[in-house]
Short mmCIF file of C-alpha atoms and ligand atoms in Angstrom, two decimals:
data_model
loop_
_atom_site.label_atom_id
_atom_site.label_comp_id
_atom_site.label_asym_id
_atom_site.label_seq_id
_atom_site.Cartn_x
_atom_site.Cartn_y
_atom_site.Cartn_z
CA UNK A 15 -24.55 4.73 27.07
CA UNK A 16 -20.84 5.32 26.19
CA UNK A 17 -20.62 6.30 22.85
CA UNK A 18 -18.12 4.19 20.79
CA UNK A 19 -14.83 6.23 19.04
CA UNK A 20 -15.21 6.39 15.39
CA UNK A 21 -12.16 4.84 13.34
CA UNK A 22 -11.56 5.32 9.78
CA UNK A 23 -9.56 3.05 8.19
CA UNK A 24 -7.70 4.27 5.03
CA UNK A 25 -6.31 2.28 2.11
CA UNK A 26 -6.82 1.35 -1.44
CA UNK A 27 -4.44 -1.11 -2.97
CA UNK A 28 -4.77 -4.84 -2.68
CA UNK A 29 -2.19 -5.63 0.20
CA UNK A 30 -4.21 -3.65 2.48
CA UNK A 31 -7.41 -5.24 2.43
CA UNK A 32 -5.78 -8.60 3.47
CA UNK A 33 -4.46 -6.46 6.55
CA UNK A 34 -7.49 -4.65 7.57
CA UNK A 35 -9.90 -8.08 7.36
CA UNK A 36 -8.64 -9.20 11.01
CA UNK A 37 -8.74 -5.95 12.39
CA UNK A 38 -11.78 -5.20 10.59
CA UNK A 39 -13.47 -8.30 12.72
CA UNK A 40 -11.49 -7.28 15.73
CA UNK A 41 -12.43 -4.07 16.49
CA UNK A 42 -15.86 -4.87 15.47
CA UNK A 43 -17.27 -4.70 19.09
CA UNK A 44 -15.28 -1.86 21.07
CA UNK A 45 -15.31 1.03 17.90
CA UNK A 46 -17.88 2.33 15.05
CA UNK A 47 -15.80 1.62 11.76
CA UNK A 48 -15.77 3.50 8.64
CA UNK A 49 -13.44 2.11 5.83
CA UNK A 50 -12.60 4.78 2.92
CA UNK A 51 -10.72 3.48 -0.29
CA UNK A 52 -8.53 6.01 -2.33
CA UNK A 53 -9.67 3.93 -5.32
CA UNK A 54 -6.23 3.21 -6.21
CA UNK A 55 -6.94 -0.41 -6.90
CA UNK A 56 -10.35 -0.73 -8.74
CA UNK A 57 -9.88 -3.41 -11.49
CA UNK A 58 -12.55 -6.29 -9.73
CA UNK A 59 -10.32 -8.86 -9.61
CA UNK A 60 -7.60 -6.29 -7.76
CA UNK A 61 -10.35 -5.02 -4.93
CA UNK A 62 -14.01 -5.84 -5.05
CA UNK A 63 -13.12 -9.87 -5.26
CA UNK A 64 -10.88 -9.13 -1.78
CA UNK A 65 -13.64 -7.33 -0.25
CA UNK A 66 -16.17 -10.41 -1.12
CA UNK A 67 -13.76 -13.08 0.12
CA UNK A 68 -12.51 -11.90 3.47
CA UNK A 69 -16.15 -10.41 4.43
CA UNK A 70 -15.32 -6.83 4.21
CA UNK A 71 -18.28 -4.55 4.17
CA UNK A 72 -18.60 -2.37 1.41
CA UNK A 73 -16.40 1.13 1.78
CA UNK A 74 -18.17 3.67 3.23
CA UNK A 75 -16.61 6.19 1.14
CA UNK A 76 -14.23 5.68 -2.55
CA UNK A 77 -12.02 8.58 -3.64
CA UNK A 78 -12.06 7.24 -7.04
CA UNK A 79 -8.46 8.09 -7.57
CA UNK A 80 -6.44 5.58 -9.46
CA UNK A 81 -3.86 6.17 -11.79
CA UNK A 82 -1.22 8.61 -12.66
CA UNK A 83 2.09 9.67 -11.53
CA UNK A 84 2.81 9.49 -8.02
CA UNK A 85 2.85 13.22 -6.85
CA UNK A 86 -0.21 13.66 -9.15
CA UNK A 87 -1.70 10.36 -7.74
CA UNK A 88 -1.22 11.01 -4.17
CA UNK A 89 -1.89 14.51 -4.75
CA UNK A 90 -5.71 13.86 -5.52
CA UNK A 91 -5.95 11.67 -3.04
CA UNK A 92 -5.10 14.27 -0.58
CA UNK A 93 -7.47 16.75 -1.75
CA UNK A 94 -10.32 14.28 -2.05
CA UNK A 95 -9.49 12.90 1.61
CA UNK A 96 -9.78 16.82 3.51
CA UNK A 97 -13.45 17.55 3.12
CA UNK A 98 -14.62 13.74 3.78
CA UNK A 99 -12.42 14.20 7.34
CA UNK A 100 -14.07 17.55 7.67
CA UNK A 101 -17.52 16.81 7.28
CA UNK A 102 -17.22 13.03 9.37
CA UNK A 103 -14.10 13.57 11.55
CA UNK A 104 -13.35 10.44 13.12
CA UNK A 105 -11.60 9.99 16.68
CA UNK A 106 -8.51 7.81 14.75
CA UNK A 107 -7.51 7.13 11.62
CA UNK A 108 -5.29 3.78 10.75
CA UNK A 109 -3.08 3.30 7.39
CA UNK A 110 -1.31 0.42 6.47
CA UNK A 111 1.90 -0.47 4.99
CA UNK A 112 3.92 2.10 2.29
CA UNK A 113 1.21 2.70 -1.00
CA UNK A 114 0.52 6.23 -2.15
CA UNK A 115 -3.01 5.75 -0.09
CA UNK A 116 -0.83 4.77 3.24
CA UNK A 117 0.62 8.44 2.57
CA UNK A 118 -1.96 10.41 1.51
CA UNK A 119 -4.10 9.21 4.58
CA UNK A 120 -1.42 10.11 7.05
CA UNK A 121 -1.14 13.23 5.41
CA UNK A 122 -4.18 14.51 5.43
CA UNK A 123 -5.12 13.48 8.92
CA UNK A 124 -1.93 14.59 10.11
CA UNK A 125 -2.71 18.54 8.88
CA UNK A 126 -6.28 18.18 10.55
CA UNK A 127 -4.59 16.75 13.97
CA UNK A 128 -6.24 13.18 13.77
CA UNK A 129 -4.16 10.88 15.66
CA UNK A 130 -2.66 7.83 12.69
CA UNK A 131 -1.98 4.66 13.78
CA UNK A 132 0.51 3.11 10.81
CA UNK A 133 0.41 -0.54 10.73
CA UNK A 134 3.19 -2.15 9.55
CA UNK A 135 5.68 0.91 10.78
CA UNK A 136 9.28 0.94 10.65
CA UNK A 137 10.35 -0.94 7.71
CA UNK A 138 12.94 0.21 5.74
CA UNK A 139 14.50 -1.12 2.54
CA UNK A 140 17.11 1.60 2.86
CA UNK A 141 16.44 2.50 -0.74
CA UNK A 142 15.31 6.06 -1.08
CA UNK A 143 14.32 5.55 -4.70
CA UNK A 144 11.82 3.24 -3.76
CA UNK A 145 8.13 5.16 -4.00
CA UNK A 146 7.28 2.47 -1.35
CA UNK A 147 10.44 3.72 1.53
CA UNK A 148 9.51 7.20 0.81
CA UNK A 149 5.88 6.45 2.08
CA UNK A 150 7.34 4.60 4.99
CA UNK A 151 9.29 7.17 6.05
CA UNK A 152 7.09 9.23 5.58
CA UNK A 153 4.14 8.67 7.33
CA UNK A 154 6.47 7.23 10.16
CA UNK A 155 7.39 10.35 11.39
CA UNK A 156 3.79 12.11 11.11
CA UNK A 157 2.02 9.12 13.11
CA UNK A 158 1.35 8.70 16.80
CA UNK A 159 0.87 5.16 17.22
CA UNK A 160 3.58 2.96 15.44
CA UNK A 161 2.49 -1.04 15.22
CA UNK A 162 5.83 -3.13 13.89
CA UNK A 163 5.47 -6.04 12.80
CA UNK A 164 9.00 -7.30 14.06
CA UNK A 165 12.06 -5.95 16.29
CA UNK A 166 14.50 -5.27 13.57
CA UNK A 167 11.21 -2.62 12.25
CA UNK A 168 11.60 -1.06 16.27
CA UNK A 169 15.23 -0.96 16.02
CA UNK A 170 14.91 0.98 12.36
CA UNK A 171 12.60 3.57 14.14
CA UNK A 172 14.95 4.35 17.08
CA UNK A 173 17.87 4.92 14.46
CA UNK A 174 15.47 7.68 13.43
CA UNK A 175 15.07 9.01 16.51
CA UNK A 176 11.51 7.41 16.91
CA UNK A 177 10.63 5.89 20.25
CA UNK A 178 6.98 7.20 21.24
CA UNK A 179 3.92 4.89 20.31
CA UNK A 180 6.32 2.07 19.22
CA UNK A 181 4.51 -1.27 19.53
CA UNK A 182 5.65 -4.69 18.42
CA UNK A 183 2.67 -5.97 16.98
CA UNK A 184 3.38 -8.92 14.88
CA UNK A 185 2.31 -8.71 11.19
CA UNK A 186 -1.35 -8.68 10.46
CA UNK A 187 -0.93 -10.97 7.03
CA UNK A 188 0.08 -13.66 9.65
CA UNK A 189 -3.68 -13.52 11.14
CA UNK A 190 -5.42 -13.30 7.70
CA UNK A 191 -3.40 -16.32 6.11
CA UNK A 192 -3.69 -18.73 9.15
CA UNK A 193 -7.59 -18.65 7.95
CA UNK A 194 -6.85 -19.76 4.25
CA UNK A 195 -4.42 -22.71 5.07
CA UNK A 196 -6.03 -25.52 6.59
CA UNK A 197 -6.01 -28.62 4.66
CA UNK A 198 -9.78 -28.93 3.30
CA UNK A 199 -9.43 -25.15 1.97
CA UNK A 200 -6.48 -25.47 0.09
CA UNK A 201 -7.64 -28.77 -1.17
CA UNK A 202 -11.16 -27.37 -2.35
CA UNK A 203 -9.21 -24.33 -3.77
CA UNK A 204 -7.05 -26.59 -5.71
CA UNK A 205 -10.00 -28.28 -7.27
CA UNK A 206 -11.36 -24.88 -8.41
CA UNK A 207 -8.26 -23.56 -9.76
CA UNK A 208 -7.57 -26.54 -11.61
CA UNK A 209 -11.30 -26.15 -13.40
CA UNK A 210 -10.44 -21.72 -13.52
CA UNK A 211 -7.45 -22.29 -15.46
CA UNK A 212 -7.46 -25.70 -17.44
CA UNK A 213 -4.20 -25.30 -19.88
CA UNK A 214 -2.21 -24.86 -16.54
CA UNK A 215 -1.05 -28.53 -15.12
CA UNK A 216 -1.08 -28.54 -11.46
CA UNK A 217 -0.29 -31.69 -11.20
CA UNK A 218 3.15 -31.56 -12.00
CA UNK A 219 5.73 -29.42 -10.10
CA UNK A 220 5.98 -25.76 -11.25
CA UNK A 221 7.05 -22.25 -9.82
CA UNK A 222 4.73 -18.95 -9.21
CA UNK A 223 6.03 -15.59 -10.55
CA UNK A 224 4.75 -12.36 -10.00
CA UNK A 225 5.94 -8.65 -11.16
CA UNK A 226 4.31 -5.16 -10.63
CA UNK A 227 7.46 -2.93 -9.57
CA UNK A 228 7.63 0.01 -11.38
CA UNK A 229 11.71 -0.85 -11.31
CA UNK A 230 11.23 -4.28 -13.24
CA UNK A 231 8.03 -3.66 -15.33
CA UNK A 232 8.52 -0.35 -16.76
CA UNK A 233 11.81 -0.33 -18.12
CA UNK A 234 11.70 -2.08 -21.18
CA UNK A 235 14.79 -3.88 -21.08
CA UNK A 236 14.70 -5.16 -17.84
CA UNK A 237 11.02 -6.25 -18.26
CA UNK A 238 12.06 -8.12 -21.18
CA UNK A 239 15.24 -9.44 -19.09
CA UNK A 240 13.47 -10.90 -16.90
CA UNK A 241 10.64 -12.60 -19.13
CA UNK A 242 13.27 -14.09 -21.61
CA UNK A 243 15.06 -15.52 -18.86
CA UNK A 244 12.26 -17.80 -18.23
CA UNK A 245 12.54 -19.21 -21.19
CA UNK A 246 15.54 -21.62 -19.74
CA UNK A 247 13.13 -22.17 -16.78
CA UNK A 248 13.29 -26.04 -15.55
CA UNK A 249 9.66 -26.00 -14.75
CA UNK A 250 6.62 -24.42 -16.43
CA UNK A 251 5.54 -20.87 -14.63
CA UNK A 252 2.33 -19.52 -13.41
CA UNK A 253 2.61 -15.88 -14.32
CA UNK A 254 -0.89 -13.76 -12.47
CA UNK A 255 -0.28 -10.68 -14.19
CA UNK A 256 -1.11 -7.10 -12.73
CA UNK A 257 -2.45 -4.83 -14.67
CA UNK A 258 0.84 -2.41 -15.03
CA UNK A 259 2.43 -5.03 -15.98
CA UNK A 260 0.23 -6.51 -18.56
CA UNK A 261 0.00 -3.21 -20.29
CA UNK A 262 3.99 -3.28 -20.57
CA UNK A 263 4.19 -6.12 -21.81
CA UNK A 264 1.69 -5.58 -24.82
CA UNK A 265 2.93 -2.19 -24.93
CA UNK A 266 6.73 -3.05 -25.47
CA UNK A 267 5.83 -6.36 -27.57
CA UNK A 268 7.49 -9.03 -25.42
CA UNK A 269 6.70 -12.23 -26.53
CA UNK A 270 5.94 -14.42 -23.64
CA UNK A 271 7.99 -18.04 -23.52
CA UNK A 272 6.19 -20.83 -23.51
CA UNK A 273 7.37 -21.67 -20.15
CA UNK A 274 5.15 -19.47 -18.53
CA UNK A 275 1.47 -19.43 -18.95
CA UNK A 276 -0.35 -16.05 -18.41
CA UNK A 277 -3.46 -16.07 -15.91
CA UNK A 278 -5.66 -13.26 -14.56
CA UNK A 279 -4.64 -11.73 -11.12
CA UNK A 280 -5.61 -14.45 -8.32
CA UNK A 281 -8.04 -14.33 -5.47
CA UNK A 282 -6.26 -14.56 -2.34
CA UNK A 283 -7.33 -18.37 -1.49
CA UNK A 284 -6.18 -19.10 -5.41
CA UNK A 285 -3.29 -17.06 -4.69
CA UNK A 286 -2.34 -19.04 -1.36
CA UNK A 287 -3.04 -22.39 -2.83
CA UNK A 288 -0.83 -21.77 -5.82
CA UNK A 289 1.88 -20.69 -3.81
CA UNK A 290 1.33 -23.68 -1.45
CA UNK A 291 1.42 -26.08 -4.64
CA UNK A 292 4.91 -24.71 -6.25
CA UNK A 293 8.42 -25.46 -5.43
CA UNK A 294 9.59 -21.72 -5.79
CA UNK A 295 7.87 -18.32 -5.85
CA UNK A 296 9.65 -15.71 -7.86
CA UNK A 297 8.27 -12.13 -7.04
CA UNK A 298 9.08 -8.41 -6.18
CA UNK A 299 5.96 -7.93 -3.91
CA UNK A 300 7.13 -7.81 -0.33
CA UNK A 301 3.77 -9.30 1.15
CA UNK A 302 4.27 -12.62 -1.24
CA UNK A 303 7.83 -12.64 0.29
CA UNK A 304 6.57 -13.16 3.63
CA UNK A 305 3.43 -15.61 2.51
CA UNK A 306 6.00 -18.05 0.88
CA UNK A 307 8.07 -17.79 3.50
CA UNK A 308 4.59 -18.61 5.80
CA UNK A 309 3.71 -21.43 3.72
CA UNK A 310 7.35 -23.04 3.60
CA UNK A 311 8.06 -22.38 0.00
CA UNK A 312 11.47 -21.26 -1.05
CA UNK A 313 11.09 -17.32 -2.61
CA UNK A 314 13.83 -15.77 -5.71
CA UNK A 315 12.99 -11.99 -4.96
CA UNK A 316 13.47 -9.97 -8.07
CA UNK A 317 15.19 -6.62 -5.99
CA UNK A 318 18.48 -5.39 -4.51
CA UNK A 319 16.91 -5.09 -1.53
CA UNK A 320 14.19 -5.94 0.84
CA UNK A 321 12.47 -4.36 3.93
CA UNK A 322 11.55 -8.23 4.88
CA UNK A 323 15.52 -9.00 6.16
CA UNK A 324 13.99 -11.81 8.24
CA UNK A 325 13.36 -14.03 5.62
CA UNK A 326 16.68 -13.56 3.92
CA UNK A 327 18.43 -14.12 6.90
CA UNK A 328 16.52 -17.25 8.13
CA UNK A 329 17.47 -18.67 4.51
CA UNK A 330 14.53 -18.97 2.92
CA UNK A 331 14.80 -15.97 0.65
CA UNK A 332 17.44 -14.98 -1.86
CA UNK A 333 17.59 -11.61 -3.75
CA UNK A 334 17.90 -11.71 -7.25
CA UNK A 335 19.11 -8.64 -8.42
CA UNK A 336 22.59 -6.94 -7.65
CA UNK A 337 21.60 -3.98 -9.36
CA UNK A 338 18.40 -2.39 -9.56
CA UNK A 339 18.12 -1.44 -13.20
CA UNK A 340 20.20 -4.98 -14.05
CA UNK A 341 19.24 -8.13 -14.67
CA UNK A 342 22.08 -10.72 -14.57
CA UNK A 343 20.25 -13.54 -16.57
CA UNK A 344 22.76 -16.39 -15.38
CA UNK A 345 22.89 -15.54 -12.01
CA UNK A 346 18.77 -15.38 -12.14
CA UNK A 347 18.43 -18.55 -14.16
CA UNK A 348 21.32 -20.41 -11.68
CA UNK A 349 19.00 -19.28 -8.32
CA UNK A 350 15.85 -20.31 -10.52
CA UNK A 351 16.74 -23.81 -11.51
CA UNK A 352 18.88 -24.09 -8.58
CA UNK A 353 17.26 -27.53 -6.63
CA UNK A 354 16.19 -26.47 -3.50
CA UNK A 355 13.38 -28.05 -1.95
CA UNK A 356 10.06 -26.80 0.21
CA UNK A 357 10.54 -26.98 4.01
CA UNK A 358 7.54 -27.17 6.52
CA UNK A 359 7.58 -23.36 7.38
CA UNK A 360 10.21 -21.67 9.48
CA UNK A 361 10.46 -23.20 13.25
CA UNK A 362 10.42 -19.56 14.73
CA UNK A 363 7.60 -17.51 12.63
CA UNK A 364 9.80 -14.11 12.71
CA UNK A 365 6.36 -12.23 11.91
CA UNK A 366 4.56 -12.93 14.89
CA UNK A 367 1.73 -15.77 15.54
CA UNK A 368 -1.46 -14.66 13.98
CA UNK A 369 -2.63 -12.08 16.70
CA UNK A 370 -1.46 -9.09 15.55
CA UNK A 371 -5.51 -7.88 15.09
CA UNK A 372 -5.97 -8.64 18.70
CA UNK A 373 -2.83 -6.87 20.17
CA UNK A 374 -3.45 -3.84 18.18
CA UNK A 375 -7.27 -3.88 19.49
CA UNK A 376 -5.91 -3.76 23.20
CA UNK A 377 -3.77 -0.83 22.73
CA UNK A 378 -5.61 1.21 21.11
CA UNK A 379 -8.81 0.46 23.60
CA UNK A 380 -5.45 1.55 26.18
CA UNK A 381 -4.79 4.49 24.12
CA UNK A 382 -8.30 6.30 23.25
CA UNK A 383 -10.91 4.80 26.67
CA UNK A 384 -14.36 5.48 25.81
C1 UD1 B 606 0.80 -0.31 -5.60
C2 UD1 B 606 1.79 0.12 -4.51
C3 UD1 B 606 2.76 -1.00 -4.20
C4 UD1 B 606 2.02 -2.27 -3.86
C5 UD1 B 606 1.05 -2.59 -4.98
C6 UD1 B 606 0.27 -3.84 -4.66
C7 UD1 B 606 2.38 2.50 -4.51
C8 UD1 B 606 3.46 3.47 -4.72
N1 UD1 B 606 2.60 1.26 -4.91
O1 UD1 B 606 1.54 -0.49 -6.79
O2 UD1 B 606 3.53 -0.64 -3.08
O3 UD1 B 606 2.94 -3.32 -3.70
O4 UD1 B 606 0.16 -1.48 -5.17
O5 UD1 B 606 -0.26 -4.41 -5.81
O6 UD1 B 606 1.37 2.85 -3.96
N2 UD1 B 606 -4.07 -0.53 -12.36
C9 UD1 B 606 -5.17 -1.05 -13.00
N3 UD1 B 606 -6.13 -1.64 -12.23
C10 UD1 B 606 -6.00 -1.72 -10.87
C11 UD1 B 606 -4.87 -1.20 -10.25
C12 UD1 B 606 -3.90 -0.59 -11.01
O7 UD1 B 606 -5.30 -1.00 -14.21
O8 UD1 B 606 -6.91 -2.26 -10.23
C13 UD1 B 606 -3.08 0.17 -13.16
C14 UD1 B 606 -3.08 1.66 -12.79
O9 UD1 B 606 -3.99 2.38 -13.53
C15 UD1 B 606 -1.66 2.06 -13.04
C16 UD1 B 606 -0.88 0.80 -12.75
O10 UD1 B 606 -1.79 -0.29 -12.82
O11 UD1 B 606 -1.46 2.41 -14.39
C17 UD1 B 606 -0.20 0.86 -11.41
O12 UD1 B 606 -1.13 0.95 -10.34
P1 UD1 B 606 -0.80 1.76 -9.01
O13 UD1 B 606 -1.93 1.62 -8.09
O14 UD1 B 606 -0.34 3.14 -9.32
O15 UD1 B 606 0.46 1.06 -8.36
P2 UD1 B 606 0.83 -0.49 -8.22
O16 UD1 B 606 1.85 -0.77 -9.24
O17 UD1 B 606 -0.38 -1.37 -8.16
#
């Protein structure tokens, strides 16, 4: 019997697990599967309520590492990740997108010789004070197998001189959300979150925020910025708040208008149907970018830059910020109350149709035969 190459799959923050559930189910049949999480998302409602709703088994191994700076964050990752590759090497190892875990598992399988495969490769922001375009880079240049998600991500590799292992895979959110938007779910979600969060009116039209960049949450003056600007809102806010951000704003007592009503981070069916159900999304997350852009919804992104260009350039995405460390309130409150309305979803999808899991499946069963 040909025995089946072991992958390890290596992440920890919430983005990723929506990634690896299609390939997860994908590469079910052809590979033995190991899934390792640095720990760097461990609040319940940030990790173990993803792995329950997309039907991801249980990691096989947790790092336990959350927390801290960044050198010091990725740095225990690192030395936590060595002897687990030691003692079970795997044939491959696959990261995903820019978190301290994306680097930390290219790193440490790069200095034992494991080939990476880096989904989500070649994106660039361009802004090297990003923690996020520093792990891109990054683990970029130390991986053998590089799965974009569009053209313009191929086209940012070959400025860097990277041309090996490029593949234009699509984008792997594209498969995962496809599976949470037909009618009857998003009408059965509706129903529960309307009965999770009762002081919220659904009913009536309203937009979606979210915040977690260290750039926006942790300085307190742009953190409070941003949150008084709401108060001028035109419509009432949903506001899921991550956990960095929820200790800034306690911790720099901002008072919270009454505009915008505070909820618990979302599940990612709550988190879909929400979206779905507003007439704007204002965020700095770069996956919610692309999942309003998915589900038609016009998106106010709270940066100076993105790494998503395609939805800025088809329209359907404006950034908020001129500056980085500035907030310019009227400019902010004009895009925010600004009447723009929902559209049915770009006519050319610029992140690929949903089988992202099953391209990068065939090329690596081309790559590492049995
Ligand atoms: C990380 C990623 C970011 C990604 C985001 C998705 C990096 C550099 N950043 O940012 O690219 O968009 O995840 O959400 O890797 N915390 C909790 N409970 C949790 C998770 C975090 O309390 O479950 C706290 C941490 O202790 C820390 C803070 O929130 O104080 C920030 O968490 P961290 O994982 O360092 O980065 P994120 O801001 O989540």
């Amino acid at each position: 019997m040909i025995k089946k190459q072991k992958i390890l799959h290596i992440l920890g923050a919430r983005p990723q697990f929506i990634k690896l559930a299609p390939l997860h189910k994908v590469l079910h049949n052809n590979f033995k599967q190991f899934i390792l999480h640095t720990g760097q998302h461990y609040d319940p409602k940030m990790s173990g309520q993803f792995f329950d709703e997309l039907n991801l088994p249980k990691p096989d191994f947790n790092l336990e590492v959350s927390g801290g700076g960044h050198a010091h964050q990725t740095g225990r990752m690192l030395m936590a990740l060595e002897p687990i590759l030691k003692q079970h090497p795997p044939h491959i190892v696959i990261v995903y997108g820019d978190t301290n875990s994306t680097l930390a598992g290219a790193l440490a399988a790069s200095k034992l010789n494991i080939p990476i495969i880096h989904v989500e490769a070649g994106l660039r922001s361009y802004d090297w004070k990003m923690p996020e375009e520093q792990n891109r880079v990054l683990t970029d240049r130390v991986s053998q197998i590089l799965m974009c998600p569009t053209e313009q991500a191929v086209t940012n590799l070959q400025k860097e001189g990277i041309r090996e292992g490029v593949y234009i895979s699509g984008d792997l959110m594209m498969d995962t959300i496809r599976q949470y938007t037909d009618s009857n779910k998003l009408e059965q979600s509706l129903k529960k979150l309307k009965k999770e969060i009762p002081n919220f009116n659904f009913t009536d039209d309203f937009f979606f925020l979210t915040l977690h960049r260290p750039s926006n949450v942790d300085n307190p003056e742009m953190l409070s910025g941003i949150i008084n600007s709401l108060k001028d809102s035109s419509k009432p806010i949903l506001f899921p708040v991550h956990p960095r951000t929820k200790k800034n704003l306690i911790q720099f007592s901002i008072n919270i208008p009454k505009t915008v009503t505070l909820v618990e981070p979302l599940s990612y069916q709550a988190l879909l149907t929400a979206v779905k159900k507003s007439k704007k999304v204002i965020t700095d997350s770069g996956g919610l970018q692309k999942e309003a852009c998915f589900l038609g919804v016009p998106c106010i992104t709270l940066r100076d830059t993105t790494e998503w260009v395609e939805t800025v350039n088809i329209g359907v995405n404006q950034l908020a910020l001129k500056d980085a460390n500035k907030i310019d309130q009227r400019y902010f409150l004009q895009l925010l109350n600004d009447n723009v309305s929902c559209f049915d979803g770009p006519s050319i999808n610029p992140y690929g149709n949903g089988t992202s899991a099953k391209f990068i499946c065939d090329v690596l069963l081309k790559e590492f035969k049995t």
